[in-house]
Amino acid sequence: MSIKAKILSGQKVHGTMIRLQRNPAIAMIAREAGLDFLMYDCEHGTYTIENLHDLFVTGNAMGFPSFVRVPQLSKDWVSRVLDAGATGVMVPMTETARQAAEIVKWSKYTPLGDRGYGSGLAHTNYTVGRHTEVMKAKNDEVIAIAQIESRLAVDNADAIAGTDGIDVLLIGPNDLSISLGIPGDLMNPIELEAIAHVAAACKKYGKSFGIHAGPQIHQLFHADETFMMFGTDFDLLSAGCRDIKRVLADIVNGEK
């Protein structure tokens, strides 16, 4: 079963955000650890399309999905990362139904969207022909994610969730808190009410709901989530380094 089929059937999938790692082995490590996907961050990270291609090809060879948070809503980014082999795209600061429709336009083939077709690329496993078959398969597989990060996006949650071809609405809690006038106060009732409103819109329109957040928020909303994200590779490396320091310090201190 594809990851899209899983989330739309109500199954939960788990992943993290990658901003620093460029070695394709990260996909192998993540899969071995039990994650279901990785999201590569091009909004705040420094990836090139060549970096992304190599990461995607490795993941695809293992049947391990790769997503991209693109830096902006544009054909150049959305369609190109999909041609390079991404399983799906997330567009930050999606705020209106019009923007949601544009995500669909550049991420899905006709009749859902207007994505241009290029054969002999990573998304076709470097094969040619079979246009109709490939386009249908990709429309069934590709996941279009609207990231909800502002008061306006929350106000328009029903319209965004009701957009045909949008698969997931995913909360970005930090930017949302800033937009709501409570920067960094992620457990504020104002923030939690906004998140709950988006979750309800997803349920109403049969779309997947997700949050990229820490454990406290997931504990409150996990029943509503199917697309769950936690942490970044910075967090993984930082925590690992602290663990090494702690273990070695405990050994040394134990000898005193």
Short mmCIF file of C-alpha atoms in Angstrom, two decimals:
data_model
loop_
_atom_site.label_atom_id
_atom_site.label_comp_id
_atom_site.label_asym_id
_atom_site.label_seq_id
_atom_site.Cartn_x
_atom_site.Cartn_y
_atom_site.Cartn_z
CA MET A 1 0.00 0.00 0.00
CA SER A 2 1.33 3.44 -0.91
CA ILE A 3 1.87 6.05 1.78
CA LYS A 4 -0.96 8.09 0.25
CA ALA A 5 -3.36 5.18 0.48
CA LYS A 6 -2.34 4.67 4.11
CA ILE A 7 -2.98 8.21 5.27
CA LEU A 8 -6.25 8.59 3.39
CA SER A 9 -7.47 5.32 4.88
CA GLY A 10 -6.73 6.62 8.37
CA GLN A 11 -3.42 4.92 9.05
CA LYS A 12 -0.73 6.97 10.77
CA VAL A 13 2.67 7.58 9.20
CA HIS A 14 5.68 9.04 10.98
CA GLY A 15 8.57 11.14 9.72
CA THR A 16 11.01 13.93 10.41
CA MET A 17 12.43 17.00 8.68
CA ILE A 18 15.91 16.87 7.12
CA ARG A 19 17.86 20.10 6.61
CA LEU A 20 21.53 19.19 6.96
CA GLN A 21 22.16 15.67 5.71
CA ARG A 22 23.06 15.16 2.04
CA ASN A 23 24.25 11.56 2.18
CA PRO A 24 21.57 9.31 0.64
CA ALA A 25 22.27 6.79 3.40
CA ILE A 26 19.99 8.89 5.60
CA ALA A 27 17.03 7.21 3.88
CA MET A 28 18.39 3.77 4.76
CA ILE A 29 18.96 4.79 8.37
CA ALA A 30 15.47 6.28 8.68
CA ARG A 31 13.79 3.22 7.22
CA GLU A 32 15.80 0.88 9.45
CA ALA A 33 14.73 2.96 12.45
CA GLY A 34 11.09 2.49 11.51
CA LEU A 35 10.19 5.86 10.05
CA ASP A 36 7.76 5.99 7.13
CA PHE A 37 9.17 9.03 5.28
CA LEU A 38 11.59 11.95 5.30
CA MET A 39 10.77 15.56 4.47
CA TYR A 40 13.66 17.56 2.97
CA ASP A 41 13.48 21.24 3.81
CA CYS A 42 14.16 23.65 0.97
CA GLU A 43 12.49 26.57 2.72
CA HIS A 44 15.15 26.86 5.41
CA GLY A 45 17.72 24.34 4.16
CA THR A 46 20.33 24.69 1.40
CA TYR A 47 19.60 21.73 -0.89
CA THR A 48 20.14 21.89 -4.62
CA ILE A 49 18.02 19.94 -7.09
CA GLU A 50 21.03 17.65 -7.65
CA ASN A 51 21.22 16.88 -3.92
CA LEU A 52 17.52 16.16 -3.82
CA HIS A 53 17.59 13.92 -6.87
CA ASP A 54 20.21 11.63 -5.34
CA LEU A 55 18.31 11.45 -2.05
CA PHE A 56 15.04 10.66 -3.82
CA VAL A 57 16.50 8.01 -6.11
CA THR A 58 17.98 6.16 -3.13
CA GLY A 59 14.72 6.31 -1.20
CA ASN A 60 12.64 5.25 -4.19
CA ALA A 61 14.88 2.26 -4.83
CA MET A 62 13.99 1.06 -1.32
CA GLY A 63 10.33 2.00 -1.54
CA PHE A 64 10.93 4.73 1.05
CA PRO A 65 9.03 8.00 0.38
CA SER A 66 10.73 11.39 0.18
CA PHE A 67 8.93 14.71 0.51
CA VAL A 68 10.08 18.28 -0.04
CA ARG A 69 9.04 21.48 1.64
CA VAL A 70 9.57 23.85 -1.25
CA PRO A 71 10.57 27.46 -0.50
CA GLN A 72 7.67 28.97 -2.41
CA LEU A 73 4.62 28.15 -4.49
CA SER A 74 5.78 28.03 -8.11
CA LYS A 75 5.78 25.66 -11.05
CA ASP A 76 9.57 25.76 -11.04
CA TRP A 77 9.75 24.26 -7.56
CA VAL A 78 6.67 22.09 -7.28
CA SER A 79 6.82 20.30 -10.62
CA ARG A 80 10.60 20.09 -10.72
CA VAL A 81 11.08 18.30 -7.40
CA LEU A 82 8.39 15.82 -8.41
CA ASP A 83 10.17 15.17 -11.71
CA ALA A 84 13.34 14.59 -9.66
CA GLY A 85 11.54 11.77 -7.84
CA ALA A 86 9.81 13.24 -4.80
CA THR A 87 6.74 11.45 -3.49
CA GLY A 88 5.10 14.74 -2.59
CA VAL A 89 5.49 18.43 -1.91
CA MET A 90 4.58 20.69 0.98
CA VAL A 91 4.07 24.39 0.31
CA PRO A 92 4.65 26.67 3.32
CA MET A 93 2.35 29.56 4.18
CA THR A 94 -0.59 28.26 2.15
CA GLU A 95 -3.38 30.65 3.05
CA THR A 96 -6.15 30.55 0.45
CA ALA A 97 -8.13 28.16 -1.72
CA ARG A 98 -6.60 29.86 -4.75
CA GLN A 99 -3.10 28.96 -3.55
CA ALA A 100 -4.23 25.43 -2.75
CA ALA A 101 -5.58 25.08 -6.28
CA GLU A 102 -2.23 26.22 -7.65
CA ILE A 103 -0.43 23.56 -5.61
CA VAL A 104 -2.69 21.01 -7.28
CA LYS A 105 -2.15 22.59 -10.69
CA TRP A 106 1.61 22.08 -10.57
CA SER A 107 1.71 18.78 -8.64
CA LYS A 108 -1.00 16.73 -10.37
CA TYR A 109 -1.49 15.73 -13.98
CA THR A 110 -4.70 16.28 -15.91
CA PRO A 111 -7.58 15.96 -15.13
CA LEU A 112 -6.72 17.07 -11.58
CA GLY A 113 -3.98 19.55 -12.46
CA ASP A 114 -1.82 20.86 -15.25
CA ARG A 115 1.62 19.43 -14.44
CA GLY A 116 3.85 19.18 -17.48
CA TYR A 117 4.96 15.71 -18.51
CA GLY A 118 8.61 14.79 -18.90
CA SER A 119 9.65 11.20 -19.53
CA GLY A 120 13.03 9.56 -19.02
CA LEU A 121 13.39 11.18 -15.58
CA ALA A 122 13.49 9.97 -12.00
CA HIS A 123 9.72 10.08 -11.54
CA THR A 124 9.30 7.56 -14.38
CA ASN A 125 12.28 5.48 -13.17
CA TYR A 126 14.11 6.65 -16.27
CA THR A 127 11.71 4.99 -18.68
CA VAL A 128 9.81 6.52 -21.58
CA GLY A 129 6.33 6.12 -23.01
CA ARG A 130 3.20 4.92 -21.17
CA HIS A 131 2.10 8.53 -20.66
CA THR A 132 -1.50 7.83 -19.66
CA GLU A 133 -0.52 5.00 -17.34
CA VAL A 134 2.22 7.02 -15.64
CA MET A 135 0.09 10.13 -15.21
CA LYS A 136 -2.72 8.18 -13.57
CA ALA A 137 -0.29 6.33 -11.32
CA LYS A 138 1.37 9.56 -10.22
CA ASN A 139 -1.96 11.25 -9.51
CA ASP A 140 -2.77 8.25 -7.31
CA GLU A 141 0.61 8.42 -5.53
CA VAL A 142 1.73 12.05 -5.31
CA ILE A 143 0.81 13.84 -2.09
CA ALA A 144 0.07 17.57 -2.17
CA ILE A 145 0.44 19.19 1.25
CA ALA A 146 -0.77 22.64 2.23
CA GLN A 147 1.14 23.87 5.25
CA ILE A 148 -1.07 25.91 7.56
CA GLU A 149 0.97 28.55 9.37
CA SER A 150 -1.10 31.72 9.72
CA ARG A 151 -4.35 33.13 11.07
CA LEU A 152 -5.59 33.63 7.51
CA ALA A 153 -4.87 30.00 6.67
CA VAL A 154 -6.86 28.87 9.71
CA ASP A 155 -9.74 31.13 8.71
CA ASN A 156 -9.66 29.56 5.23
CA ALA A 157 -9.11 25.99 6.43
CA ASP A 158 -12.44 24.73 5.08
CA ALA A 159 -11.80 26.21 1.65
CA ILE A 160 -8.27 24.80 1.54
CA ALA A 161 -9.34 21.35 2.75
CA GLY A 162 -12.21 21.40 0.24
CA THR A 163 -9.84 21.91 -2.69
CA ASP A 164 -9.88 18.84 -4.92
CA GLY A 165 -6.38 17.38 -5.19
CA ILE A 166 -5.06 18.64 -1.85
CA ASP A 167 -4.27 15.58 0.24
CA VAL A 168 -2.91 16.88 3.55
CA LEU A 169 -3.18 20.00 5.69
CA LEU A 170 -0.18 20.19 8.00
CA ILE A 171 0.22 22.63 10.86
CA GLY A 172 3.44 24.60 11.33
CA PRO A 173 2.99 25.57 15.00
CA ASN A 174 5.82 28.09 15.35
CA ASP A 175 4.85 30.41 12.51
CA LEU A 176 1.21 29.94 13.41
CA SER A 177 1.88 31.17 16.95
CA ILE A 178 3.63 34.24 15.55
CA SER A 179 0.70 35.02 13.26
CA LEU A 180 -1.70 34.59 16.18
CA GLY A 181 0.26 37.11 18.26
CA ILE A 182 1.60 34.57 20.77
CA PRO A 183 5.14 33.85 19.46
CA GLY A 184 6.47 30.53 20.72
CA ASP A 185 3.56 29.94 23.12
CA LEU A 186 2.55 26.74 21.40
CA MET A 187 0.31 25.43 24.18
CA ASN A 188 -1.70 28.64 24.40
CA PRO A 189 -5.47 27.97 24.10
CA ILE A 190 -5.58 30.35 21.12
CA GLU A 191 -3.08 28.16 19.26
CA LEU A 192 -4.73 24.91 20.29
CA GLU A 193 -8.15 26.17 19.20
CA ALA A 194 -6.72 27.12 15.79
CA ILE A 195 -5.16 23.67 15.37
CA ALA A 196 -8.42 21.99 16.36
CA HIS A 197 -10.27 24.08 13.76
CA VAL A 198 -7.95 22.84 10.99
CA ALA A 199 -8.28 19.25 12.20
CA ALA A 200 -12.06 19.55 11.99
CA ALA A 201 -11.85 20.92 8.44
CA CYS A 202 -9.75 17.93 7.40
CA LYS A 203 -12.23 15.52 8.93
CA LYS A 204 -15.12 17.29 7.22
CA TYR A 205 -13.55 16.99 3.75
CA GLY A 206 -11.86 13.62 4.18
CA LYS A 207 -8.32 14.99 4.04
CA SER A 208 -5.30 13.88 6.05
CA PHE A 209 -4.32 16.09 8.99
CA GLY A 210 -0.79 16.50 10.27
CA ILE A 211 1.42 18.53 12.58
CA HIS A 212 5.18 19.06 12.70
CA ALA A 213 5.60 19.53 16.42
CA GLY A 214 6.91 18.22 19.72
CA PRO A 215 5.35 15.52 21.90
CA GLN A 216 2.99 17.80 23.86
CA ILE A 217 1.00 18.89 20.83
CA HIS A 218 0.97 15.39 19.35
CA GLN A 219 -0.39 14.05 22.63
CA LEU A 220 -3.36 16.39 22.29
CA PHE A 221 -4.09 15.81 18.60
CA HIS A 222 -2.77 12.35 17.72
CA ALA A 223 -6.29 10.96 17.39
CA ASP A 224 -6.90 13.40 14.51
CA GLU A 225 -3.51 13.00 12.84
CA THR A 226 -2.44 10.61 10.12
CA PHE A 227 0.63 12.52 8.82
CA MET A 228 2.81 12.97 11.91
CA MET A 229 6.15 14.78 12.02
CA PHE A 230 8.57 15.37 14.88
CA GLY A 231 12.01 17.00 15.01
CA THR A 232 14.77 17.64 12.50
CA ASP A 233 18.14 16.12 11.76
CA PHE A 234 19.66 18.94 13.82
CA ASP A 235 17.74 17.59 16.82
CA LEU A 236 18.94 14.06 16.10
CA LEU A 237 22.60 15.07 15.82
CA SER A 238 22.45 17.38 18.82
CA ALA A 239 20.79 14.77 21.02
CA GLY A 240 23.27 12.13 19.86
CA CYS A 241 26.24 14.34 20.71
CA ARG A 242 24.81 15.10 24.15
CA ASP A 243 24.31 11.38 24.77
CA ILE A 244 27.93 10.65 23.85
CA LYS A 245 29.12 13.37 26.23
CA ARG A 246 26.87 12.11 29.02
CA VAL A 247 27.92 8.47 28.67
CA LEU A 248 31.64 9.25 28.61
CA ALA A 249 31.33 11.77 31.46
CA ASP A 250 29.46 9.21 33.57
CA ILE A 251 32.26 6.69 32.98
CA VAL A 252 34.96 9.16 33.96
CA ASN A 253 33.05 10.43 36.98
CA GLY A 254 32.36 6.89 38.09
CA GLU A 255 36.09 6.21 38.29
CA LYS A 256 36.71 9.12 40.68
#
